[in-house]
mmCIF file of C-alpha atoms and ligand atoms in Angstrom:
data_model
loop_
_atom_site.group_PDB
_atom_site.id
_atom_site.type_symbol
_atom_site.label_atom_id
_atom_site.label_comp_id
_atom_site.label_asym_id
_atom_site.label_seq_id
_atom_site.Cartn_x
_atom_site.Cartn_y
_atom_site.Cartn_z
ATOM 1 C CA MET A 162 40.442 102.582 119.473
ATOM 2 C CA THR A 163 39.122 103.264 116.067
ATOM 3 C CA GLU A 164 38.835 100.092 114.213
ATOM 4 C CA PHE A 165 39.800 100.351 110.611
ATOM 5 C CA SER A 166 38.408 98.258 107.893
ATOM 6 C CA SER A 167 40.747 96.389 105.632
ATOM 7 C CA ALA A 168 39.616 98.806 102.896
ATOM 8 C CA GLU A 169 40.753 101.746 104.893
ATOM 9 C CA ILE A 170 44.057 100.059 105.866
ATOM 10 C CA GLU A 171 44.539 99.471 102.132
ATOM 11 C CA ALA A 172 43.743 103.018 101.344
ATOM 12 C CA GLY A 173 46.477 104.067 103.758
ATOM 13 C CA ARG A 174 48.855 101.639 102.318
ATOM 14 C CA LEU A 175 48.175 102.920 98.719
ATOM 15 C CA LEU A 176 48.594 106.617 99.829
ATOM 16 C CA PHE A 177 52.038 105.957 100.954
ATOM 17 C CA ALA A 178 53.068 103.285 98.319
ATOM 18 C CA ARG A 179 53.754 106.349 96.010
ATOM 19 C CA PRO A 180 57.361 107.566 95.601
ATOM 20 C CA TRP A 181 57.454 110.165 98.113
ATOM 21 C CA GLN A 182 60.132 112.878 97.704
ATOM 22 C CA PHE A 183 61.722 115.686 99.664
ATOM 23 C CA ILE A 184 60.608 118.823 97.865
ATOM 24 C CA LYS A 185 62.244 121.696 99.962
ATOM 25 C CA GLY A 186 63.132 123.028 103.235
ATOM 26 C CA CYS A 187 61.353 126.306 104.398
ATOM 27 C CA VAL A 188 62.920 128.780 106.758
ATOM 28 C CA ARG A 189 59.927 131.311 106.403
ATOM 29 C CA VAL A 190 56.252 130.719 105.791
ATOM 30 C CA ASP A 191 56.630 132.734 102.490
ATOM 31 C CA ASP A 192 58.794 129.832 101.248
ATOM 32 C CA LEU A 193 56.044 127.296 101.675
ATOM 33 C CA PRO A 194 54.418 125.741 98.574
ATOM 34 C CA PRO A 195 50.961 127.181 97.720
ATOM 35 C CA GLY A 196 48.176 125.922 99.821
ATOM 36 C CA ASP A 197 46.766 123.798 97.124
ATOM 37 C CA ARG A 198 46.278 120.628 99.054
ATOM 38 C CA LEU A 199 45.825 119.269 102.627
ATOM 39 C CA GLU A 200 48.903 119.003 104.863
ATOM 40 C CA ILE A 201 49.620 116.862 107.764
ATOM 41 C CA ALA A 202 52.667 117.836 109.870
ATOM 42 C CA PHE A 203 54.968 115.899 112.336
ATOM 43 C CA ALA A 204 56.404 117.507 115.408
ATOM 44 C CA GLY A 205 58.313 116.098 118.292
ATOM 45 C CA ARG A 206 61.401 116.600 120.535
ATOM 46 C CA SER A 207 64.792 115.976 118.938
ATOM 47 C CA ASN A 208 65.635 112.333 118.913
ATOM 48 C CA VAL A 209 61.955 111.196 119.466
ATOM 49 C CA GLY A 210 62.091 109.100 116.260
ATOM 50 C CA LYS A 211 60.483 111.546 113.797
ATOM 51 C CA SER A 212 62.750 110.877 110.784
ATOM 52 C CA SER A 213 62.358 107.111 111.467
ATOM 53 C CA LEU A 214 58.641 107.366 111.554
ATOM 54 C CA ILE A 215 58.530 109.309 108.284
ATOM 55 C CA ASN A 216 60.746 106.916 106.707
ATOM 56 C CA ALA A 217 58.522 103.983 107.970
ATOM 57 C CA LEU A 218 55.392 105.716 106.719
ATOM 58 C CA THR A 219 56.700 106.267 103.324
ATOM 59 C CA GLY A 220 58.694 103.002 103.068
ATOM 60 C CA ARG A 221 61.756 104.979 102.204
ATOM 61 C CA VAL A 222 64.824 104.125 104.196
ATOM 62 C CA ASN A 223 66.414 107.494 103.840
ATOM 63 C CA LEU A 224 63.750 110.004 103.026
ATOM 64 C CA ALA A 225 63.670 111.955 106.242
ATOM 65 C CA ARG A 226 67.429 111.766 106.742
ATOM 66 C CA THR A 227 67.500 114.722 104.200
ATOM 67 C CA SER A 228 65.728 116.846 106.752
ATOM 68 C CA ASN A 229 67.808 115.562 109.638
ATOM 69 C CA THR A 230 71.076 116.883 108.230
ATOM 70 C CA PRO A 231 72.698 119.909 109.824
ATOM 71 C CA GLY A 232 71.195 123.001 108.437
ATOM 72 C CA ARG A 233 67.783 121.372 107.679
ATOM 73 C CA THR A 234 66.783 120.809 111.237
ATOM 74 C CA GLN A 235 65.352 124.176 111.776
ATOM 75 C CA GLU A 236 63.211 124.219 108.694
ATOM 76 C CA LEU A 237 59.805 123.103 107.751
ATOM 77 C CA ASN A 238 60.630 120.226 105.479
ATOM 78 C CA ILE A 239 58.116 119.482 102.680
ATOM 79 C CA PHE A 240 57.524 115.992 101.237
ATOM 80 C CA GLU A 241 55.132 115.278 98.349
ATOM 81 C CA ALA A 242 54.451 112.393 96.001
ATOM 82 C CA ASP A 243 52.972 112.623 92.457
ATOM 83 C CA ASN A 244 49.019 112.659 92.654
ATOM 84 C CA ALA A 245 48.974 112.502 96.400
ATOM 85 C CA PRO A 246 46.129 114.605 97.615
ATOM 86 C CA MET A 247 48.161 115.812 100.583
ATOM 87 C CA ARG A 248 51.638 116.752 101.556
ATOM 88 C CA VAL A 249 53.694 115.920 104.682
ATOM 89 C CA VAL A 250 55.453 118.618 106.685
ATOM 90 C CA ASP A 251 58.340 117.631 108.859
ATOM 91 C CA MET A 252 58.540 120.311 111.694
ATOM 92 C CA PRO A 253 61.854 121.175 113.339
ATOM 93 C CA GLY A 254 62.554 118.987 116.488
ATOM 94 C CA TYR A 255 62.229 120.967 119.675
ATOM 95 C CA GLY A 256 63.566 120.672 123.276
ATOM 96 C CA PHE A 257 67.198 120.621 122.315
ATOM 97 C CA ALA A 258 68.677 122.109 125.512
ATOM 98 C CA LYS A 259 71.991 123.050 123.786
ATOM 99 C CA ALA A 260 70.470 125.193 120.940
ATOM 100 C CA PRO A 261 71.410 128.867 121.039
ATOM 101 C CA LYS A 262 68.635 131.240 122.145
ATOM 102 C CA LYS A 263 68.467 133.027 118.750
ATOM 103 C CA ILE A 264 67.883 129.749 117.055
ATOM 104 C CA VAL A 265 65.074 128.762 119.300
ATOM 105 C CA GLU A 266 63.530 132.129 118.942
ATOM 106 C CA LYS A 267 63.551 131.843 115.121
ATOM 107 C CA TRP A 268 62.089 128.334 115.433
ATOM 108 C CA THR A 269 59.391 129.458 117.593
ATOM 109 C CA ARG A 270 58.442 132.321 115.295
ATOM 110 C CA LEU A 271 58.364 129.934 112.262
ATOM 111 C CA ILE A 272 56.195 127.496 114.045
ATOM 112 C CA HIS A 273 53.787 130.037 115.250
ATOM 113 C CA SER A 274 53.330 131.628 111.913
ATOM 114 C CA TYR A 275 52.874 128.240 110.172
ATOM 115 C CA LEU A 276 50.378 126.909 112.836
ATOM 116 C CA LYS A 277 48.330 130.045 112.921
ATOM 117 C CA GLY A 278 48.182 130.862 109.152
ATOM 118 C CA ARG A 279 47.976 127.546 107.425
ATOM 119 C CA ALA A 280 44.408 126.915 106.384
ATOM 120 C CA THR A 281 45.348 123.671 104.664
ATOM 121 C CA LEU A 282 46.982 122.095 107.819
ATOM 122 C CA ARG A 283 44.676 119.218 108.725
ATOM 123 C CA ARG A 284 46.375 117.664 111.639
ATOM 124 C CA VAL A 285 49.679 117.794 113.519
ATOM 125 C CA PHE A 286 50.952 114.492 114.823
ATOM 126 C CA VAL A 287 52.932 115.271 117.951
ATOM 127 C CA LEU A 288 55.458 112.356 118.568
ATOM 128 C CA ILE A 289 56.265 111.409 122.209
ATOM 129 C CA ASP A 290 58.667 108.794 123.253
ATOM 130 C CA GLY A 291 56.864 105.715 124.371
ATOM 131 C CA ARG A 292 59.426 105.074 127.102
ATOM 132 C CA HIS A 293 58.898 108.319 128.895
ATOM 133 C CA GLY A 294 55.554 109.969 128.064
ATOM 134 C CA PRO A 295 55.042 113.806 127.704
ATOM 135 C CA LYS A 296 57.871 115.960 128.818
ATOM 136 C CA PRO A 297 57.427 119.705 129.650
ATOM 137 C CA ALA A 298 58.573 120.666 126.157
ATOM 138 C CA ASP A 299 55.804 118.432 124.795
ATOM 139 C CA ILE A 300 53.178 119.984 127.025
ATOM 140 C CA THR A 301 54.233 123.532 125.968
ATOM 141 C CA VAL A 302 53.774 122.490 122.286
ATOM 142 C CA MET A 303 50.327 120.891 123.111
ATOM 143 C CA ASN A 304 49.304 124.251 124.804
ATOM 144 C CA GLU A 305 50.528 126.296 121.826
ATOM 145 C CA LEU A 306 48.411 123.940 119.478
ATOM 146 C CA ASP A 307 45.404 124.320 121.754
ATOM 147 C CA GLY A 308 45.942 128.168 121.584
ATOM 148 C CA ALA A 309 46.136 128.092 117.743
ATOM 149 C CA ALA A 310 43.240 125.700 117.637
ATOM 150 C CA VAL A 311 45.107 123.300 115.474
ATOM 151 C CA SER A 312 43.891 119.750 115.551
ATOM 152 C CA TYR A 313 46.619 117.474 116.831
ATOM 153 C CA GLN A 314 47.069 113.782 117.868
ATOM 154 C CA ILE A 315 49.660 112.195 119.991
ATOM 155 C CA VAL A 316 51.753 109.469 118.641
ATOM 156 C CA LEU A 317 53.914 107.336 121.039
ATOM 157 C CA THR A 318 57.167 106.253 119.282
ATOM 158 C CA LYS A 319 59.666 103.442 120.054
ATOM 159 C CA ALA A 320 56.852 101.203 121.547
ATOM 160 C CA ASP A 321 59.233 98.235 121.110
ATOM 161 C CA LYS A 322 61.541 99.561 123.724
ATOM 162 C CA PRO A 323 59.593 99.680 127.017
ATOM 163 C CA LYS A 324 58.274 96.512 128.752
ATOM 164 C CA VAL A 325 54.526 95.990 128.288
ATOM 165 C CA GLU A 326 53.649 97.155 131.793
ATOM 166 C CA GLU A 327 55.830 100.232 131.366
ATOM 167 C CA LEU A 328 54.242 101.118 128.026
ATOM 168 C CA GLU A 329 50.779 100.735 129.620
ATOM 169 C CA LYS A 330 51.730 103.213 132.394
ATOM 170 C CA VAL A 331 53.026 105.654 129.912
ATOM 171 C CA LYS A 332 49.697 105.215 127.707
ATOM 172 C CA LEU A 333 47.553 105.895 130.862
ATOM 173 C CA GLN A 334 49.654 108.911 131.896
ATOM 174 C CA THR A 335 49.553 110.206 128.357
ATOM 175 C CA ALA A 336 45.780 109.595 128.081
ATOM 176 C CA GLN A 337 45.138 111.786 131.307
ATOM 177 C CA ILE A 338 47.183 114.598 129.755
ATOM 178 C CA ILE A 339 45.275 114.431 126.451
ATOM 179 C CA SER A 340 42.040 114.670 128.281
ATOM 180 C CA LYS A 341 43.032 118.173 129.583
ATOM 181 C CA HIS A 342 43.872 119.402 126.113
ATOM 182 C CA PRO A 343 40.920 120.657 124.001
ATOM 183 C CA ALA A 344 42.508 120.510 120.499
ATOM 184 C CA ALA A 345 44.051 117.016 121.005
ATOM 185 C CA HIS A 346 42.432 114.069 119.356
ATOM 186 C CA PRO A 347 41.141 111.829 122.171
ATOM 187 C CA GLU A 348 42.948 108.834 120.797
ATOM 188 C CA MET A 349 46.666 108.351 120.796
ATOM 189 C CA LEU A 350 48.426 106.116 118.274
ATOM 190 C CA VAL A 351 51.214 103.761 119.360
ATOM 191 C CA THR A 352 54.023 103.049 116.940
ATOM 192 C CA SER A 353 57.335 101.329 116.352
ATOM 193 C CA SER A 354 59.235 102.291 113.242
ATOM 194 C CA GLU A 355 61.851 99.615 114.089
ATOM 195 C CA LYS A 356 59.128 96.705 114.257
ATOM 196 C CA GLY A 357 56.598 98.334 111.880
ATOM 197 C CA TYR A 358 54.034 98.335 114.722
ATOM 198 C CA GLY A 359 51.096 100.873 114.239
ATOM 199 C CA ILE A 360 52.390 102.229 110.935
ATOM 200 C CA ASP A 361 49.343 100.853 109.069
ATOM 201 C CA ILE A 362 46.979 102.532 111.437
ATOM 202 C CA LEU A 363 48.848 105.700 111.176
ATOM 203 C CA ARG A 364 48.643 105.450 107.322
ATOM 204 C CA ALA A 365 44.984 104.713 107.510
ATOM 205 C CA THR A 366 44.316 107.607 109.881
ATOM 206 C CA ILE A 367 45.986 109.974 107.388
ATOM 207 C CA ALA A 368 44.155 108.488 104.433
ATOM 208 C CA GLN A 369 40.832 109.313 106.054
ATOM 209 C CA PHE A 370 41.461 112.953 105.403
HETATM 210 P P1 GDP B 70 64.544 112.387 115.155
HETATM 211 O O1 GDP B 70 65.552 113.198 115.737
HETATM 212 O O2 GDP B 70 63.259 112.544 115.929
HETATM 213 O O3 GDP B 70 64.417 112.474 113.655
HETATM 214 O O4 GDP B 70 64.871 110.818 115.637
HETATM 215 P P2 GDP B 70 65.443 109.577 114.667
HETATM 216 O O5 GDP B 70 64.457 109.132 113.800
HETATM 217 O O6 GDP B 70 66.729 110.013 114.022
HETATM 218 O O7 GDP B 70 65.691 108.436 115.706
HETATM 219 C C1 GDP B 70 66.536 108.686 116.902
HETATM 220 C C2 GDP B 70 67.041 107.463 117.369
HETATM 221 O O8 GDP B 70 65.939 106.592 117.879
HETATM 222 C C3 GDP B 70 67.751 106.787 116.437
HETATM 223 O O9 GDP B 70 68.951 106.043 117.008
HETATM 224 C C4 GDP B 70 66.695 105.606 115.952
HETATM 225 O O10 GDP B 70 67.372 104.450 115.444
HETATM 226 C C5 GDP B 70 65.943 105.356 117.158
HETATM 227 N N1 GDP B 70 64.646 104.893 116.954
HETATM 228 C C6 GDP B 70 63.859 105.667 116.138
HETATM 229 N N2 GDP B 70 62.583 105.023 116.139
HETATM 230 C C7 GDP B 70 62.705 103.834 116.837
HETATM 231 C C8 GDP B 70 61.853 102.758 117.066
HETATM 232 O O11 GDP B 70 60.652 102.684 116.725
HETATM 233 N N3 GDP B 70 62.323 101.753 117.977
HETATM 234 C C9 GDP B 70 63.619 101.866 118.421
HETATM 235 N N4 GDP B 70 63.949 100.917 119.270
HETATM 236 N N5 GDP B 70 64.441 102.965 118.142
HETATM 237 C C10 GDP B 70 64.093 103.828 117.314
#
């Protein structure tokens, strides 16, 4: 694990101590704001804890709820803060079995054009449930990110839920999968939005950019 200095942890804290705001939801890449700053994006299966993690990161109780309301879930949702050198992009949750085929196709097209064409996209954080490890839908997304040569990093969520030995098993299994994916950052992050665990490391990781 990367050891962060207290100065790096503090830089992460300061980056996210700004008043982060929901800017807009984009259904087409043409709707995206100009590529005038770095971007980091969050992706994950529906219900993985993506909204909770964005809320924990920004210290805003309800920030990502805006993007979790019906109608906003198939969009790229943009968050910015005054003077922040980067923006946060909340990608639509995937793997929802009940979604109509048309919606899934639209989502897939949007994601593909975003991932392939966004020069300012610095890293995608792919959230995976810490109780279960990667599911087939997660592996599909990892393969797509490899194909698009987009740098990404796995974040295990809800780490407060499994027992210690269960979490260790999931971490081992996830590490093995990561090692087979060329564009995946070799280190995974482990977080709990509920307990605040790992949030400072995630902030420091982002502040490094
Ligand atoms: P999203 O669909 O990925 O945006 O998921 P949400 O953030 O809405 O979370 C889905 C469910 O998981 C909610 O009931 C959350 O309260 C719960 N949840 C999210 N993060 C955590 C966590 O770190 N620990 C625990 N125990 N539950 C969590």
